[in-house]
Amino acid sequence: MSGARSRPGAVLLEVSESDWDPGPWVRALKKVLPGRRVLTDGEGLEANDAVYALVWKPSAERLKRLHSLRAIFSLGAGVDHILDVGSLPDVPIVRIVADDLTARMTEYVVWQVLHHHRQAFAYAAQHQAHDWRGREQPAAAEVTVGVMGFGTLGQHAGQRLSSLGFRVVGWRRSAAPVAGFTVYGSDNLGAFLAETDILVSLLPLTPQTRGMVDRDLLARLRPDGPLGGPVFINAGRGGTQVEADIIDALRQGSLLGASLDVFAKEPLPPGDPLWTTPRLVITPHVAAASDPDALSSQIAEQIAAFEAGRPLIHLVDPQRGY
Amino acid sequence: MSGARSRPGAVLLEVSESDWDPGPWVRALKKVLPGRRVLTDGEGLEANDAVYALVWKPSAERLKRLHSLRAIFSLGAGVDHILDVGSLPDVPIVRIVADDLTARMTEYVVWQVLHHHRQAFAYAAQHQAHDWRGREQPAAAEVTVGVMGFGTLGQHAGQRLSSLGFRVVGWRRSAAPVAGFTVYGSDNLGAFLAETDILVSLLPLTPQTRGMVDRDLLARLRPDGPLGGPVFINAGRGGTQVEADIIDALRQGSLLGASLDVFAKEPLPPGDPLWTTPRLVITPHVAAASDPDALSSQIAEQIAAFEAGRPLIHLVDPQRGY
């Protein structure tokens, strides 16, 4: 602790995205951090006094000027946008783990799993053709959803999918067990993929996961499942996928369908071939949009606990990358 | 009981739909009713000996010729297809309440609720236009799903929607309470509608529900909810809806969207104006397709219990209509 202060340490919003509106964040933070200065990175020298930086794609130069900095909070679920900016001040980095964000991610995953499971593309084509024809529909219990990145988010989605009847298996680096689920680890990726009909990626972007979902990985998914082919859903990070390989697999039919919320380059350029790839759902990185009110409350709770001498939780391990 | 018999009473499949394939049903029933004759209505005089009729849109004339009939089993969740055929033999009529059918109905309801909640039509239009733009997304907790027909199916779907964060209220004729939910009855339809953003109908078709979802009912849904307008989803019976009114409401924009799995006339004729109505999901009565294996097991269990002297369950009250 830096001793008694006349007023509580300021909070700085440090975001290097040009189309970002800090207004809702400033209002939400002032509500849950009464009496505390909430600064934006336009506020120059005064901002250098900030004790907490709340960041999205921050500037490393900017962070280095914060001489009183005690912690960095990520404004999104992932932290590659922080770790990728280069050398960082030696303070704890905190991931957001908020119920609101978890619930939104689960909504997206369940929505897209059901979209493919219930043959939405086929029925939409029949709708266009005014073609009334029922299709054979496997039961959810016949379909295995494999979730890569089986942490807080993956397990929450997995539980909801289980309660809808799907068979759910998880894959995570550590292979640490999770009650009620079969969990595979790094050594068993092949076994995990071989039984997966619908692959859901919630992976963080790390040196190990960059470009991981490629032609070879997709070819190892169960080819002859009850849906007629495998499906890929990515709500993690676009950098984990090789988009040219996904396009090929969809065009050739070795992938039955896909849903991408994240892309190697965002915004996805208007001329990108993904826009015209068949049987693909594209959403503009909105699976779990950060809600300022919900996330500000969570950050305020962490700050209060930290200043009362308790440890910060959901800390990032910069070596591991998440 | 009709006393000792040399062989167990035969089962008759009585279906008057021309495109219906009895093969999978005969195979499934023979598996779970070993030693028992499984007849189809093409089998003439022998079929008249049937003790159990498993029916879908049966012929009343045909049913009257079954002189040994002890019970009628519906092959679908609804029973209007039986009660509507006219005068019936005086035997119990049994509804299908099978886990498989319940799970499939819940899948459909959750799928369509998420489709509208997550703005699938808007994002599909942006996809067509190669337009990368996030839309404001309300949390599920801000959205109220009102389920009309809050029996076994409605409650199962309601529980899954609750666990995804939605606020769920039920409406049922009796208003009988259900733990964990606000349940409205006949006297409180207005209050139920006024707080409903997404109206899900699982209503049976009865004289009371015929044409119930009309212009007036739709106009009483919450107009200014977080989605920007109300949504209607029907997975019950088409006869409960006034389709011209749904078309008008979608064209005028007083309904934000709709999903119809059932129609006044099925198959929906190729020239029906519903096919070209905007913001409407059409599926060909497949929300909860009867799976022969799953439903045959349930029927076999009921027959075994009945012949052991225990009462049939899930009996239809012909006066009530379901």
PDB file of N, CA and C in Angstrom, chain B residues 62-142:
ATOM      1  N   ARG B  62     -63.092 -46.968 -39.407  1.00  0.00           N
ATOM      2  CA  ARG B  62     -62.142 -48.067 -39.174  1.00  0.00           C
ATOM      3  C   ARG B  62     -62.108 -48.424 -37.680  1.00  0.00           C
ATOM      4  N   LEU B  63     -62.046 -47.394 -36.826  1.00  0.00           N
ATOM      5  CA  LEU B  63     -61.963 -47.643 -35.382  1.00  0.00           C
ATOM      6  C   LEU B  63     -63.214 -48.380 -34.885  1.00  0.00           C
ATOM      7  N   LYS B  64     -64.371 -48.064 -35.487  1.00  0.00           N
ATOM      8  CA  LYS B  64     -65.624 -48.685 -35.033  1.00  0.00           C
ATOM      9  C   LYS B  64     -65.663 -50.186 -35.306  1.00  0.00           C
ATOM     10  N   ARG B  65     -64.879 -50.634 -36.277  1.00  0.00           N
ATOM     11  CA  ARG B  65     -64.892 -52.062 -36.612  1.00  0.00           C
ATOM     12  C   ARG B  65     -64.014 -52.895 -35.674  1.00  0.00           C
ATOM     13  N   LEU B  66     -63.276 -52.212 -34.755  1.00  0.00           N
ATOM     14  CA  LEU B  66     -62.351 -52.946 -33.873  1.00  0.00           C
ATOM     15  C   LEU B  66     -63.134 -53.435 -32.654  1.00  0.00           C
ATOM     16  N   HIS B  67     -63.685 -54.635 -32.760  1.00  0.00           N
ATOM     17  CA  HIS B  67     -64.631 -55.109 -31.735  1.00  0.00           C
ATOM     18  C   HIS B  67     -63.951 -55.484 -30.423  1.00  0.00           C
ATOM     19  N   SER B  68     -62.638 -55.672 -30.429  1.00  0.00           N
ATOM     20  CA  SER B  68     -61.933 -56.025 -29.179  1.00  0.00           C
ATOM     21  C   SER B  68     -61.144 -54.853 -28.604  1.00  0.00           C
ATOM     22  N   LEU B  69     -61.362 -53.674 -29.145  1.00  0.00           N
ATOM     23  CA  LEU B  69     -60.517 -52.519 -28.790  1.00  0.00           C
ATOM     24  C   LEU B  69     -60.585 -52.183 -27.299  1.00  0.00           C
ATOM     25  N   ARG B  70     -59.439 -51.990 -26.679  1.00  0.00           N
ATOM     26  CA  ARG B  70     -59.402 -51.631 -25.258  1.00  0.00           C
ATOM     27  C   ARG B  70     -58.784 -50.256 -25.021  1.00  0.00           C
ATOM     28  N   ALA B  71     -57.960 -49.775 -25.936  1.00  0.00           N
ATOM     29  CA  ALA B  71     -57.367 -48.437 -25.748  1.00  0.00           C
ATOM     30  C   ALA B  71     -56.866 -47.911 -27.083  1.00  0.00           C
ATOM     31  N   ILE B  72     -56.881 -46.568 -27.197  1.00  0.00           N
ATOM     32  CA  ILE B  72     -56.336 -45.876 -28.371  1.00  0.00           C
ATOM     33  C   ILE B  72     -55.126 -45.073 -27.911  1.00  0.00           C
ATOM     34  N   PHE B  73     -54.010 -45.248 -28.600  1.00  0.00           N
ATOM     35  CA  PHE B  73     -52.800 -44.475 -28.301  1.00  0.00           C
ATOM     36  C   PHE B  73     -52.548 -43.486 -29.438  1.00  0.00           C
ATOM     37  N   SER B  74     -52.312 -42.233 -29.075  1.00  0.00           N
ATOM     38  CA  SER B  74     -51.960 -41.239 -30.090  1.00  0.00           C
ATOM     39  C   SER B  74     -50.492 -41.383 -30.454  1.00  0.00           C
ATOM     40  N   LEU B  75     -50.191 -41.307 -31.746  1.00  0.00           N
ATOM     41  CA  LEU B  75     -48.788 -41.372 -32.181  1.00  0.00           C
ATOM     42  C   LEU B  75     -48.113 -40.004 -32.194  1.00  0.00           C
ATOM     43  N   GLY B  76     -48.831 -38.961 -31.788  1.00  0.00           N
ATOM     44  CA  GLY B  76     -48.226 -37.630 -31.686  1.00  0.00           C
ATOM     45  C   GLY B  76     -48.620 -37.001 -30.364  1.00  0.00           C
ATOM     46  N   ALA B  77     -48.022 -35.843 -30.078  1.00  0.00           N
ATOM     47  CA  ALA B  77     -48.273 -35.206 -28.780  1.00  0.00           C
ATOM     48  C   ALA B  77     -49.711 -34.706 -28.673  1.00  0.00           C
ATOM     49  N   GLY B  78     -50.234 -34.141 -29.743  1.00  0.00           N
ATOM     50  CA  GLY B  78     -51.606 -33.637 -29.713  1.00  0.00           C
ATOM     51  C   GLY B  78     -52.606 -34.762 -29.935  1.00  0.00           C
ATOM     52  N   VAL B  79     -53.882 -34.503 -29.653  1.00  0.00           N
ATOM     53  CA  VAL B  79     -54.912 -35.520 -29.869  1.00  0.00           C
ATOM     54  C   VAL B  79     -56.095 -34.983 -30.670  1.00  0.00           C
ATOM     55  N   ASP B  80     -56.000 -33.717 -31.133  1.00  0.00           N
ATOM     56  CA  ASP B  80     -57.091 -33.181 -31.943  1.00  0.00           C
ATOM     57  C   ASP B  80     -57.288 -34.023 -33.203  1.00  0.00           C
ATOM     58  N   HIS B  81     -56.204 -34.650 -33.694  1.00  0.00           N
ATOM     59  CA  HIS B  81     -56.315 -35.481 -34.904  1.00  0.00           C
ATOM     60  C   HIS B  81     -57.187 -36.713 -34.646  1.00  0.00           C
ATOM     61  N   ILE B  82     -57.386 -37.061 -33.360  1.00  0.00           N
ATOM     62  CA  ILE B  82     -58.270 -38.179 -33.002  1.00  0.00           C
ATOM     63  C   ILE B  82     -59.671 -37.657 -32.691  1.00  0.00           C
ATOM     64  N   LEU B  83     -59.719 -36.639 -31.830  1.00  0.00           N
ATOM     65  CA  LEU B  83     -61.031 -36.147 -31.366  1.00  0.00           C
ATOM     66  C   LEU B  83     -61.828 -35.525 -32.505  1.00  0.00           C
ATOM     67  N   ASP B  84     -61.132 -35.043 -33.533  1.00  0.00           N
ATOM     68  CA  ASP B  84     -61.814 -34.374 -34.639  1.00  0.00           C
ATOM     69  C   ASP B  84     -62.474 -35.335 -35.622  1.00  0.00           C
ATOM     70  N   VAL B  85     -62.216 -36.633 -35.522  1.00  0.00           N
ATOM     71  CA  VAL B  85     -62.723 -37.525 -36.568  1.00  0.00           C
ATOM     72  C   VAL B  85     -64.173 -37.920 -36.336  1.00  0.00           C
ATOM     73  N   GLY B  86     -64.748 -37.498 -35.235  1.00  0.00           N
ATOM     74  CA  GLY B  86     -66.161 -37.798 -35.002  1.00  0.00           C
ATOM     75  C   GLY B  86     -66.328 -38.813 -33.896  1.00  0.00           C
ATOM     76  N   SER B  87     -67.417 -39.528 -33.944  1.00  0.00           N
ATOM     77  CA  SER B  87     -67.776 -40.437 -32.841  1.00  0.00           C
ATOM     78  C   SER B  87     -66.760 -41.566 -32.722  1.00  0.00           C
ATOM     79  N   LEU B  88     -66.285 -41.769 -31.497  1.00  0.00           N
ATOM     80  CA  LEU B  88     -65.196 -42.717 -31.256  1.00  0.00           C
ATOM     81  C   LEU B  88     -65.674 -43.857 -30.371  1.00  0.00           C
ATOM     82  N   PRO B  89     -65.051 -45.032 -30.480  1.00  0.00           N
ATOM     83  CA  PRO B  89     -65.373 -46.113 -29.544  1.00  0.00           C
ATOM     84  C   PRO B  89     -65.146 -45.637 -28.103  1.00  0.00           C
ATOM     85  N   ASP B  90     -65.891 -46.190 -27.187  1.00  0.00           N
ATOM     86  CA  ASP B  90     -65.816 -45.746 -25.787  1.00  0.00           C
ATOM     87  C   ASP B  90     -64.681 -46.481 -25.061  1.00  0.00           C
ATOM     88  N   VAL B  91     -63.465 -46.117 -25.400  1.00  0.00           N
ATOM     89  CA  VAL B  91     -62.276 -46.698 -24.735  1.00  0.00           C
ATOM     90  C   VAL B  91     -61.354 -45.545 -24.361  1.00  0.00           C
ATOM     91  N   PRO B  92     -60.417 -45.778 -23.421  1.00  0.00           N
ATOM     92  CA  PRO B  92     -59.490 -44.704 -23.058  1.00  0.00           C
ATOM     93  C   PRO B  92     -58.622 -44.277 -24.244  1.00  0.00           C
ATOM     94  N   ILE B  93     -58.349 -42.991 -24.295  1.00  0.00           N
ATOM     95  CA  ILE B  93     -57.421 -42.458 -25.301  1.00  0.00           C
ATOM     96  C   ILE B  93     -56.189 -41.959 -24.548  1.00  0.00           C
ATOM     97  N   VAL B  94     -55.017 -42.381 -25.004  1.00  0.00           N
ATOM     98  CA  VAL B  94     -53.773 -42.104 -24.289  1.00  0.00           C
ATOM     99  C   VAL B  94     -52.918 -41.146 -25.109  1.00  0.00           C
ATOM    100  N   ARG B  95     -52.489 -40.056 -24.451  1.00  0.00           N
ATOM    101  CA  ARG B  95     -51.555 -39.138 -25.099  1.00  0.00           C
ATOM    102  C   ARG B  95     -50.146 -39.693 -24.991  1.00  0.00           C
ATOM    103  N   ILE B  96     -49.303 -39.318 -25.928  1.00  0.00           N
ATOM    104  CA  ILE B  96     -47.885 -39.652 -25.834  1.00  0.00           C
ATOM    105  C   ILE B  96     -47.208 -38.601 -24.970  1.00  0.00           C
ATOM    106  N   VAL B  97     -46.555 -39.032 -23.907  1.00  0.00           N
ATOM    107  CA  VAL B  97     -45.692 -38.135 -23.133  1.00  0.00           C
ATOM    108  C   VAL B  97     -44.369 -38.869 -23.008  1.00  0.00           C
ATOM    109  N   ALA B  98     -43.521 -38.657 -23.977  1.00  0.00           N
ATOM    110  CA  ALA B  98     -42.254 -39.396 -24.012  1.00  0.00           C
ATOM    111  C   ALA B  98     -41.108 -38.419 -23.843  1.00  0.00           C
ATOM    112  N   ASP B  99     -40.085 -38.843 -23.122  1.00  0.00           N
ATOM    113  CA  ASP B  99     -38.942 -37.966 -22.882  1.00  0.00           C
ATOM    114  C   ASP B  99     -38.352 -37.472 -24.198  1.00  0.00           C
ATOM    115  N   ASP B 100     -38.309 -38.372 -25.183  1.00  0.00           N
ATOM    116  CA  ASP B 100     -37.709 -38.009 -26.464  1.00  0.00           C
ATOM    117  C   ASP B 100     -38.479 -36.860 -27.114  1.00  0.00           C
ATOM    118  N   LEU B 101     -39.798 -36.959 -27.094  1.00  0.00           N
ATOM    119  CA  LEU B 101     -40.634 -35.937 -27.714  1.00  0.00           C
ATOM    120  C   LEU B 101     -40.508 -34.617 -26.944  1.00  0.00           C
ATOM    121  N   THR B 102     -40.503 -34.713 -25.617  1.00  0.00           N
ATOM    122  CA  THR B 102     -40.343 -33.514 -24.795  1.00  0.00           C
ATOM    123  C   THR B 102     -39.006 -32.836 -25.086  1.00  0.00           C
ATOM    124  N   ALA B 103     -37.948 -33.616 -25.157  1.00  0.00           N
ATOM    125  CA  ALA B 103     -36.616 -33.055 -25.396  1.00  0.00           C
ATOM    126  C   ALA B 103     -36.546 -32.370 -26.758  1.00  0.00           C
ATOM    127  N   ARG B 104     -37.168 -32.984 -27.765  1.00  0.00           N
ATOM    128  CA  ARG B 104     -37.139 -32.395 -29.110  1.00  0.00           C
ATOM    129  C   ARG B 104     -37.924 -31.080 -29.143  1.00  0.00           C
ATOM    130  N   MET B 105     -39.054 -31.060 -28.461  1.00  0.00           N
ATOM    131  CA  MET B 105     -39.846 -29.828 -28.434  1.00  0.00           C
ATOM    132  C   MET B 105     -39.063 -28.708 -27.745  1.00  0.00           C
ATOM    133  N   THR B 106     -38.407 -29.047 -26.638  1.00  0.00           N
ATOM    134  CA  THR B 106     -37.595 -28.050 -25.945  1.00  0.00           C
ATOM    135  C   THR B 106     -36.465 -27.542 -26.837  1.00  0.00           C
ATOM    136  N   GLU B 107     -35.807 -28.435 -27.547  1.00  0.00           N
ATOM    137  CA  GLU B 107     -34.763 -28.025 -28.502  1.00  0.00           C
ATOM    138  C   GLU B 107     -35.301 -26.976 -29.461  1.00  0.00           C
ATOM    139  N   TYR B 108     -36.460 -27.264 -30.051  1.00  0.00           N
ATOM    140  CA  TYR B 108     -37.034 -26.346 -31.030  1.00  0.00           C
ATOM    141  C   TYR B 108     -37.330 -24.991 -30.391  1.00  0.00           C
ATOM    142  N   VAL B 109     -37.939 -25.025 -29.200  1.00  0.00           N
ATOM    143  CA  VAL B 109     -38.321 -23.773 -28.545  1.00  0.00           C
ATOM    144  C   VAL B 109     -37.076 -22.959 -28.193  1.00  0.00           C
ATOM    145  N   VAL B 110     -36.069 -23.595 -27.610  1.00  0.00           N
ATOM    146  CA  VAL B 110     -34.846 -22.878 -27.237  1.00  0.00           C
ATOM    147  C   VAL B 110     -34.156 -22.335 -28.490  1.00  0.00           C
ATOM    148  N   TRP B 111     -34.100 -23.152 -29.528  1.00  0.00           N
ATOM    149  CA  TRP B 111     -33.491 -22.729 -30.798  1.00  0.00           C
ATOM    150  C   TRP B 111     -34.167 -21.471 -31.329  1.00  0.00           C
ATOM    151  N   GLN B 112     -35.495 -21.468 -31.381  1.00  0.00           N
ATOM    152  CA  GLN B 112     -36.194 -20.327 -31.971  1.00  0.00           C
ATOM    153  C   GLN B 112     -36.181 -19.103 -31.050  1.00  0.00           C
ATOM    154  N   VAL B 113     -36.249 -19.319 -29.737  1.00  0.00           N
ATOM    155  CA  VAL B 113     -36.138 -18.177 -28.821  1.00  0.00           C
ATOM    156  C   VAL B 113     -34.771 -17.512 -29.003  1.00  0.00           C
ATOM    157  N   LEU B 114     -33.719 -18.313 -29.076  1.00  0.00           N
ATOM    158  CA  LEU B 114     -32.382 -17.730 -29.254  1.00  0.00           C
ATOM    159  C   LEU B 114     -32.240 -17.077 -30.625  1.00  0.00           C
ATOM    160  N   HIS B 115     -32.848 -17.665 -31.647  1.00  0.00           N
ATOM    161  CA  HIS B 115     -32.815 -17.085 -32.994  1.00  0.00           C
ATOM    162  C   HIS B 115     -33.292 -15.630 -32.964  1.00  0.00           C
ATOM    163  N   HIS B 116     -34.427 -15.402 -32.315  1.00  0.00           N
ATOM    164  CA  HIS B 116     -34.969 -14.044 -32.276  1.00  0.00           C
ATOM    165  C   HIS B 116     -34.219 -13.182 -31.261  1.00  0.00           C
ATOM    166  N   HIS B 117     -33.944 -13.752 -30.083  1.00  0.00           N
ATOM    167  CA  HIS B 117     -33.248 -12.987 -29.042  1.00  0.00           C
ATOM    168  C   HIS B 117     -31.893 -12.495 -29.550  1.00  0.00           C
ATOM    169  N   ARG B 118     -31.168 -13.358 -30.270  1.00  0.00           N
ATOM    170  CA  ARG B 118     -29.833 -12.991 -30.731  1.00  0.00           C
ATOM    171  C   ARG B 118     -29.858 -12.328 -32.114  1.00  0.00           C
ATOM    172  N   GLN B 119     -31.040 -11.918 -32.568  1.00  0.00           N
ATOM    173  CA  GLN B 119     -31.173 -11.072 -33.756  1.00  0.00           C
ATOM    174  C   GLN B 119     -30.643 -11.755 -35.021  1.00  0.00           C
ATOM    175  N   ALA B 120     -31.006 -13.023 -35.172  1.00  0.00           N
ATOM    176  CA  ALA B 120     -30.499 -13.808 -36.305  1.00  0.00           C
ATOM    177  C   ALA B 120     -30.887 -13.196 -37.646  1.00  0.00           C
ATOM    178  N   PHE B 121     -32.116 -12.700 -37.773  1.00  0.00           N
ATOM    179  CA  PHE B 121     -32.530 -12.120 -39.063  1.00  0.00           C
ATOM    180  C   PHE B 121     -31.699 -10.881 -39.389  1.00  0.00           C
ATOM    181  N   ALA B 122     -31.466 -10.035 -38.389  1.00  0.00           N
ATOM    182  CA  ALA B 122     -30.695  -8.815 -38.638  1.00  0.00           C
ATOM    183  C   ALA B 122     -29.253  -9.164 -39.022  1.00  0.00           C
ATOM    184  N   TYR B 123     -28.663 -10.115 -38.320  1.00  0.00           N
ATOM    185  CA  TYR B 123     -27.275 -10.475 -38.650  1.00  0.00           C
ATOM    186  C   TYR B 123     -27.179 -11.200 -39.998  1.00  0.00           C
ATOM    187  N   ALA B 124     -28.222 -11.963 -40.357  1.00  0.00           N
ATOM    188  CA  ALA B 124     -28.200 -12.613 -41.672  1.00  0.00           C
ATOM    189  C   ALA B 124     -28.264 -11.561 -42.777  1.00  0.00           C
ATOM    190  N   ALA B 125     -29.050 -10.509 -42.565  1.00  0.00           N
ATOM    191  CA  ALA B 125     -29.133  -9.433 -43.565  1.00  0.00           C
ATOM    192  C   ALA B 125     -27.781  -8.721 -43.661  1.00  0.00           C
ATOM    193  N   GLN B 126     -27.147  -8.466 -42.528  1.00  0.00           N
ATOM    194  CA  GLN B 126     -25.821  -7.840 -42.556  1.00  0.00           C
ATOM    195  C   GLN B 126     -24.810  -8.752 -43.262  1.00  0.00           C
ATOM    196  N   HIS B 127     -24.939 -10.057 -43.037  1.00  0.00           N
ATOM    197  CA  HIS B 127     -24.056 -11.033 -43.704  1.00  0.00           C
ATOM    198  C   HIS B 127     -24.199 -10.889 -45.223  1.00  0.00           C
ATOM    199  N   GLN B 128     -25.447 -10.863 -45.699  1.00  0.00           N
ATOM    200  CA  GLN B 128     -25.702 -10.698 -47.140  1.00  0.00           C
ATOM    201  C   GLN B 128     -25.022  -9.443 -47.679  1.00  0.00           C
ATOM    202  N   ALA B 129     -25.025  -8.386 -46.860  1.00  0.00           N
ATOM    203  CA  ALA B 129     -24.492  -7.088 -47.297  1.00  0.00           C
ATOM    204  C   ALA B 129     -23.001  -6.932 -46.973  1.00  0.00           C
ATOM    205  N   HIS B 130     -22.366  -7.988 -46.468  1.00  0.00           N
ATOM    206  CA  HIS B 130     -20.949  -7.924 -46.042  1.00  0.00           C
ATOM    207  C   HIS B 130     -20.756  -6.753 -45.068  1.00  0.00           C
ATOM    208  N   ASP B 131     -21.693  -6.623 -44.165  1.00  0.00           N
ATOM    209  CA  ASP B 131     -21.753  -5.454 -43.284  1.00  0.00           C
ATOM    210  C   ASP B 131     -21.391  -5.877 -41.856  1.00  0.00           C
ATOM    211  N   TRP B 132     -20.193  -5.535 -41.419  1.00  0.00           N
ATOM    212  CA  TRP B 132     -19.685  -5.873 -40.078  1.00  0.00           C
ATOM    213  C   TRP B 132     -20.130  -4.775 -39.101  1.00  0.00           C
ATOM    214  N   ARG B 133     -21.098  -5.091 -38.278  1.00  0.00           N
ATOM    215  CA  ARG B 133     -21.601  -4.082 -37.367  1.00  0.00           C
ATOM    216  C   ARG B 133     -22.292  -4.760 -36.192  1.00  0.00           C
ATOM    217  N   GLY B 134     -21.744  -4.570 -34.986  1.00  0.00           N
ATOM    218  CA  GLY B 134     -22.368  -5.143 -33.794  1.00  0.00           C
ATOM    219  C   GLY B 134     -23.665  -4.428 -33.468  1.00  0.00           C
ATOM    220  N   ARG B 135     -24.619  -5.157 -32.943  1.00  0.00           N
ATOM    221  CA  ARG B 135     -25.914  -4.587 -32.578  1.00  0.00           C
ATOM    222  C   ARG B 135     -26.049  -4.646 -31.066  1.00  0.00           C
ATOM    223  N   GLU B 136     -26.762  -3.691 -30.498  1.00  0.00           N
ATOM    224  CA  GLU B 136     -26.976  -3.729 -29.059  1.00  0.00           C
ATOM    225  C   GLU B 136     -27.728  -5.021 -28.705  1.00  0.00           C
ATOM    226  N   GLN B 137     -27.243  -5.718 -27.691  1.00  0.00           N
ATOM    227  CA  GLN B 137     -27.825  -7.012 -27.359  1.00  0.00           C
ATOM    228  C   GLN B 137     -28.323  -7.011 -25.920  1.00  0.00           C
ATOM    229  N   PRO B 138     -29.651  -7.070 -25.709  1.00  0.00           N
ATOM    230  CA  PRO B 138     -30.126  -7.174 -24.327  1.00  0.00           C
ATOM    231  C   PRO B 138     -29.699  -8.492 -23.691  1.00  0.00           C
ATOM    232  N   ALA B 139     -29.543  -8.477 -22.380  1.00  0.00           N
ATOM    233  CA  ALA B 139     -29.296  -9.723 -21.658  1.00  0.00           C
ATOM    234  C   ALA B 139     -30.584 -10.534 -21.623  1.00  0.00           C
ATOM    235  N   ALA B 140     -30.438 -11.853 -21.516  1.00  0.00           N
ATOM    236  CA  ALA B 140     -31.621 -12.719 -21.464  1.00  0.00           C
ATOM    237  C   ALA B 140     -32.532 -12.326 -20.300  1.00  0.00           C
ATOM    238  N   ALA B 141     -31.920 -11.890 -19.201  1.00  0.00           N
ATOM    239  CA  ALA B 141     -32.719 -11.564 -18.009  1.00  0.00           C
ATOM    240  C   ALA B 141     -33.664 -10.393 -18.250  1.00  0.00           C
ATOM    241  N   GLU B 142     -33.383  -9.592 -19.273  1.00  0.00           N
ATOM    242  CA  GLU B 142     -34.265  -8.459 -19.594  1.00  0.00           C
ATOM    243  C   GLU B 142     -35.463  -8.882 -20.436  1.00  0.00           C
TER     244      GLU B 142
END
